[in-house]
Structure formats: C-alpha cells, structure tokens
Amino acid sequence: MTVTGIEELSRSRCKIYLNDSFAFVLYKGELRLYGVKLQEELTEENYRQITGELLPRRAALRCMNLLKARAYTESQLRRKLSEAFYPADSIEYALEYVKSYHYVDDARYARDYIESSSGRKSRRVIEMELARRGVPRELVEEAFAEQEEAGRAPDEEALAAMWLEKKHYDPRTADPSEKRRMAAFLYRRGIGPSAIRRAMEE
C-alpha cells in the first residue's frame, strides 16, 4: 500500500493516508521507525506492526490514563478514542482490555451515579444524564431496581420539598402565578405532577 498523504496534526503527530484514505495517526519519530514516506510503499510487515501491535497497545494505555482521573462509561471511552483518530480495531481492543479487568463497568457506573445523585436529582434527570453518557437503558433500570430495594433511590417528594424551601416557597402566601412558576420549576427538574402537588400543598 502506498503512503499518499502525511498531514501534520500537531507538533509531534501526523495523520497518515494510505491509498488516498485516512489510516491512522503516528508520532513523527515513528515515521522513520516504520519507513513511512510520502508516495512510497509501506511494507505489509510494518503495517501489521502499526495496526496490530502499536496502536492497540497505545489505545489501551490511553484508556488507562483517562480512567486514572475519573470513571468513564464504555461509550465515553469509545468517543474519546475516536476523537483521537484511533482505528476501529484498536478501539475495540482497548475497550475489551479495560473491560476484562473491570476498569470499565457500565452497570457499576450506573449504580454509583444513582447513589451519588439521588439526594440532588430526580429519577428522570438521572436517567437522561446516564443515557447521554451512553449507559444502556436496561442497565439503568437494573441499577434503579437495586437502589430502590436498598432504599437509596431518589425521593421525588423530598427533592421537591428541598427545592421549594431553597426558593422560600410558602403555600400559605403564594398566589396562583407563583404556584404555577414553582410547579414549572419542579417539573423541569424531573419531578412528577403528583409529587409536585403534594410538596406544594405541604
């Protein structure tokens, strides 16, 4: 295969094109190491080493470094690697590697997120945020079921009461306009109509 393009991505990295298609990103020192030169052939052996050894290991290391800072879902890591131009095969290798050691576990992520957020966010908001992070719906439902069984699921009425108190809402003095405004405020935070009604009446 012919190296048809070498595009500088940063001071240290380049995007490599083979046969007019983007292939991968290499550090500039690796261009010399693997004989990557514009309009010259890249040997099958060097291509195999780059795509089958170098990039998969680098992608796995990238995942490990990201996970040192905080927890990620599988979807978030996949997006991070894709944004860094790793080939699909390298991304799959890296994800399987970190999953095999349980460094990434979407079910555990969902449980931990629900537990840490239940005192501040409604179930609907938590579900939306986990969906944005790429956690499958069935895992979210299982995590909520576990949290409910343990008595740690969000209490919508308690959340509504907390926010109403912060807003200094008093049902004895509130006029209809204020009541509508507060009801809309709670609804935007994922509180259901029945919980809103009970909290505002109290």
Short mmCIF file of C-alpha atoms in Angstrom, two decimals:
data_model
loop_
_atom_site.label_atom_id
_atom_site.label_comp_id
_atom_site.label_asym_id
_atom_site.label_seq_id
_atom_site.Cartn_x
_atom_site.Cartn_y
_atom_site.Cartn_z
CA MET A 1 0.00 0.00 0.00
CA THR A 2 1.18 3.50 -0.87
CA VAL A 3 1.55 6.42 1.53
CA THR A 4 -0.47 9.06 -0.31
CA GLY A 5 -0.65 11.68 2.42
CA ILE A 6 1.14 12.83 5.58
CA GLU A 7 -0.79 15.62 7.30
CA GLU A 8 0.60 17.34 10.37
CA LEU A 9 -1.89 17.04 13.24
CA SER A 10 0.27 18.67 15.91
CA ARG A 11 3.94 19.43 16.53
CA SER A 12 4.52 15.76 17.33
CA ARG A 13 1.86 13.79 15.41
CA CYS A 14 0.79 13.22 11.82
CA LYS A 15 -2.26 11.76 10.10
CA ILE A 16 -1.26 9.09 7.63
CA TYR A 17 -3.19 8.34 4.42
CA LEU A 18 -2.77 5.05 2.58
CA ASN A 19 -4.09 4.65 -0.96
CA ASP A 20 -5.89 8.02 -0.62
CA SER A 21 -7.77 7.03 2.57
CA PHE A 22 -7.04 8.05 6.17
CA ALA A 23 -5.41 5.15 8.00
CA PHE A 24 -4.02 6.20 11.41
CA VAL A 25 -2.02 8.73 13.39
CA LEU A 26 1.68 8.31 14.20
CA TYR A 27 4.24 10.30 16.12
CA LYS A 28 6.83 11.90 13.88
CA GLY A 29 9.61 9.70 15.24
CA GLU A 30 7.57 6.65 14.23
CA LEU A 31 7.52 7.75 10.60
CA ARG A 32 11.23 7.00 10.42
CA LEU A 33 10.93 3.86 12.53
CA TYR A 34 8.33 2.30 10.22
CA GLY A 35 9.58 3.76 6.96
CA VAL A 36 6.54 5.95 6.32
CA LYS A 37 7.44 8.24 3.43
CA LEU A 38 5.20 10.15 1.08
CA GLN A 39 4.49 8.34 -2.21
CA GLU A 40 6.43 5.28 -1.09
CA GLU A 41 5.20 1.80 -0.23
CA LEU A 42 4.53 0.84 3.39
CA THR A 43 5.55 -2.77 3.85
CA GLU A 44 2.97 -5.32 4.98
CA GLU A 45 5.14 -6.13 7.99
CA ASN A 46 5.30 -2.53 9.14
CA TYR A 47 1.58 -2.05 8.51
CA ARG A 48 0.85 -5.12 10.63
CA GLN A 49 3.07 -3.88 13.45
CA ILE A 50 1.42 -0.46 13.43
CA THR A 51 -2.21 -1.60 13.26
CA GLY A 52 -1.90 -4.91 15.11
CA GLU A 53 0.54 -4.04 17.88
CA LEU A 54 1.47 -0.37 18.27
CA LEU A 55 -1.95 1.31 18.02
CA PRO A 56 -3.97 -1.24 20.04
CA ARG A 57 -1.48 -1.01 22.92
CA ARG A 58 -1.46 2.78 22.70
CA ALA A 59 -5.27 2.92 22.73
CA ALA A 60 -5.41 0.68 25.81
CA LEU A 61 -2.86 2.88 27.56
CA ARG A 62 -4.90 5.95 26.62
CA CYS A 63 -7.94 4.38 28.28
CA MET A 64 -5.96 3.55 31.41
CA ASN A 65 -4.68 7.12 31.67
CA LEU A 66 -8.18 8.53 31.28
CA LEU A 67 -9.53 6.19 33.95
CA LYS A 68 -6.90 7.33 36.43
CA ALA A 69 -8.63 10.70 36.62
CA ARG A 70 -12.28 9.57 36.87
CA ALA A 71 -14.78 6.91 35.90
CA TYR A 72 -15.92 6.63 32.29
CA THR A 73 -18.59 4.63 30.55
CA GLU A 74 -17.72 2.41 27.60
CA SER A 75 -19.43 4.88 25.26
CA GLN A 76 -17.43 7.81 26.62
CA LEU A 77 -14.14 5.99 26.17
CA ARG A 78 -15.11 4.94 22.67
CA ARG A 79 -15.80 8.59 21.81
CA LYS A 80 -12.51 9.73 23.32
CA LEU A 81 -10.53 7.21 21.27
CA SER A 82 -12.47 8.00 18.12
CA GLU A 83 -11.75 11.72 18.58
CA ALA A 84 -8.06 10.82 18.86
CA PHE A 85 -8.27 9.09 15.43
CA TYR A 86 -7.63 5.53 16.62
CA PRO A 87 -8.72 2.87 14.10
CA ALA A 88 -11.84 0.87 14.93
CA ASP A 89 -9.90 -2.35 15.62
CA SER A 90 -7.62 -0.56 18.09
CA ILE A 91 -10.62 0.96 19.86
CA GLU A 92 -12.28 -2.44 20.24
CA TYR A 93 -9.06 -3.97 21.56
CA ALA A 94 -8.62 -1.20 24.13
CA LEU A 95 -12.21 -1.42 25.36
CA GLU A 96 -12.08 -5.20 25.68
CA TYR A 97 -8.83 -4.87 27.61
CA VAL A 98 -10.13 -2.43 30.23
CA LYS A 99 -13.44 -4.29 30.48
CA SER A 100 -11.63 -7.57 31.11
CA TYR A 101 -10.12 -6.07 34.26
CA HIS A 102 -13.43 -4.38 35.22
CA TYR A 103 -11.82 -0.96 34.94
CA VAL A 104 -14.91 -0.08 32.90
CA ASP A 105 -18.27 -1.42 34.04
CA ASP A 106 -21.39 0.42 32.88
CA ALA A 107 -23.60 -1.36 35.42
CA ARG A 108 -21.36 -0.28 38.29
CA TYR A 109 -21.15 3.22 36.82
CA ALA A 110 -24.95 3.46 36.79
CA ARG A 111 -25.25 2.24 40.40
CA ASP A 112 -22.61 4.66 41.64
CA TYR A 113 -24.09 7.57 39.70
CA ILE A 114 -27.59 6.95 41.01
CA GLU A 115 -26.35 6.62 44.58
CA SER A 116 -24.31 9.84 44.42
CA SER A 117 -27.07 11.83 42.69
CA SER A 118 -30.24 10.63 44.44
CA GLY A 119 -30.16 13.37 47.05
CA ARG A 120 -29.95 16.12 44.40
CA LYS A 121 -31.61 14.88 41.21
CA SER A 122 -34.84 13.21 40.19
CA ARG A 123 -35.02 9.80 38.55
CA ARG A 124 -35.96 11.33 35.19
CA VAL A 125 -32.93 13.65 35.23
CA ILE A 126 -30.59 10.84 36.28
CA GLU A 127 -31.93 8.61 33.50
CA MET A 128 -31.35 11.36 30.93
CA GLU A 129 -27.81 12.01 32.15
CA LEU A 130 -26.90 8.32 32.12
CA ALA A 131 -28.35 8.00 28.61
CA ARG A 132 -26.14 10.91 27.47
CA ARG A 133 -23.17 9.02 28.89
CA GLY A 134 -24.09 6.01 26.80
CA VAL A 135 -25.24 3.65 29.56
CA PRO A 136 -27.73 1.12 28.09
CA ARG A 137 -31.30 1.60 29.33
CA GLU A 138 -31.58 -1.96 30.68
CA LEU A 139 -28.55 -1.38 32.91
CA VAL A 140 -30.03 1.86 34.19
CA GLU A 141 -33.31 0.13 35.05
CA GLU A 142 -31.48 -2.69 36.83
CA ALA A 143 -29.44 -0.17 38.82
CA PHE A 144 -32.56 1.73 39.86
CA ALA A 145 -34.23 -1.51 40.94
CA GLU A 146 -31.22 -2.33 43.13
CA GLN A 147 -31.15 1.15 44.64
CA GLU A 148 -34.90 1.08 45.33
CA GLU A 149 -34.56 -2.28 47.06
CA ALA A 150 -31.79 -0.83 49.21
CA GLY A 151 -33.81 2.32 49.95
CA ARG A 152 -31.41 4.64 48.14
CA ALA A 153 -33.49 5.68 45.14
CA PRO A 154 -34.48 9.34 44.61
CA ASP A 155 -37.39 10.53 46.75
CA GLU A 156 -39.17 12.97 44.43
CA GLU A 157 -41.35 14.50 47.10
CA ALA A 158 -38.36 15.10 49.39
CA LEU A 159 -36.42 16.64 46.49
CA ALA A 160 -39.35 18.90 45.64
CA ALA A 161 -39.65 19.99 49.28
CA MET A 162 -35.93 20.74 49.40
CA TRP A 163 -36.05 22.94 46.29
CA LEU A 164 -39.21 24.70 47.46
CA GLU A 165 -37.52 25.51 50.74
CA LYS A 166 -34.49 26.89 48.91
CA LYS A 167 -36.84 29.10 46.87
CA HIS A 168 -38.57 30.24 50.09
CA TYR A 169 -41.91 29.00 48.80
CA ASP A 170 -44.79 29.26 51.29
CA PRO A 171 -48.10 27.69 50.19
CA ARG A 172 -50.00 29.90 52.63
CA THR A 173 -48.91 33.13 50.95
CA ALA A 174 -48.17 32.07 47.36
CA ASP A 175 -50.51 33.48 44.71
CA PRO A 176 -51.59 31.42 41.65
CA SER A 177 -48.84 32.93 39.48
CA GLU A 178 -46.13 31.94 41.92
CA LYS A 179 -47.60 28.44 42.28
CA ARG A 180 -47.55 27.94 38.50
CA ARG A 181 -43.98 29.21 38.30
CA MET A 182 -42.81 26.89 41.08
CA ALA A 183 -44.64 23.91 39.61
CA ALA A 184 -42.93 24.53 36.25
CA PHE A 185 -39.58 24.88 38.02
CA LEU A 186 -40.00 21.48 39.71
CA TYR A 187 -41.24 19.82 36.55
CA ARG A 188 -38.14 20.95 34.66
CA ARG A 189 -36.12 19.13 37.31
CA GLY A 190 -37.86 15.89 36.57
CA ILE A 191 -40.38 15.84 39.41
CA GLY A 192 -43.68 14.15 38.58
CA PRO A 193 -47.03 16.01 38.84
CA SER A 194 -48.31 14.08 41.89
CA ALA A 195 -45.09 14.67 43.86
CA ILE A 196 -45.17 18.35 42.89
CA ARG A 197 -48.76 18.70 44.07
CA ARG A 198 -48.11 17.04 47.42
CA ALA A 199 -44.92 19.02 48.08
CA MET A 200 -46.53 22.33 47.20
CA GLU A 201 -49.59 21.67 49.33
CA GLU A 202 -47.45 20.89 52.34
#
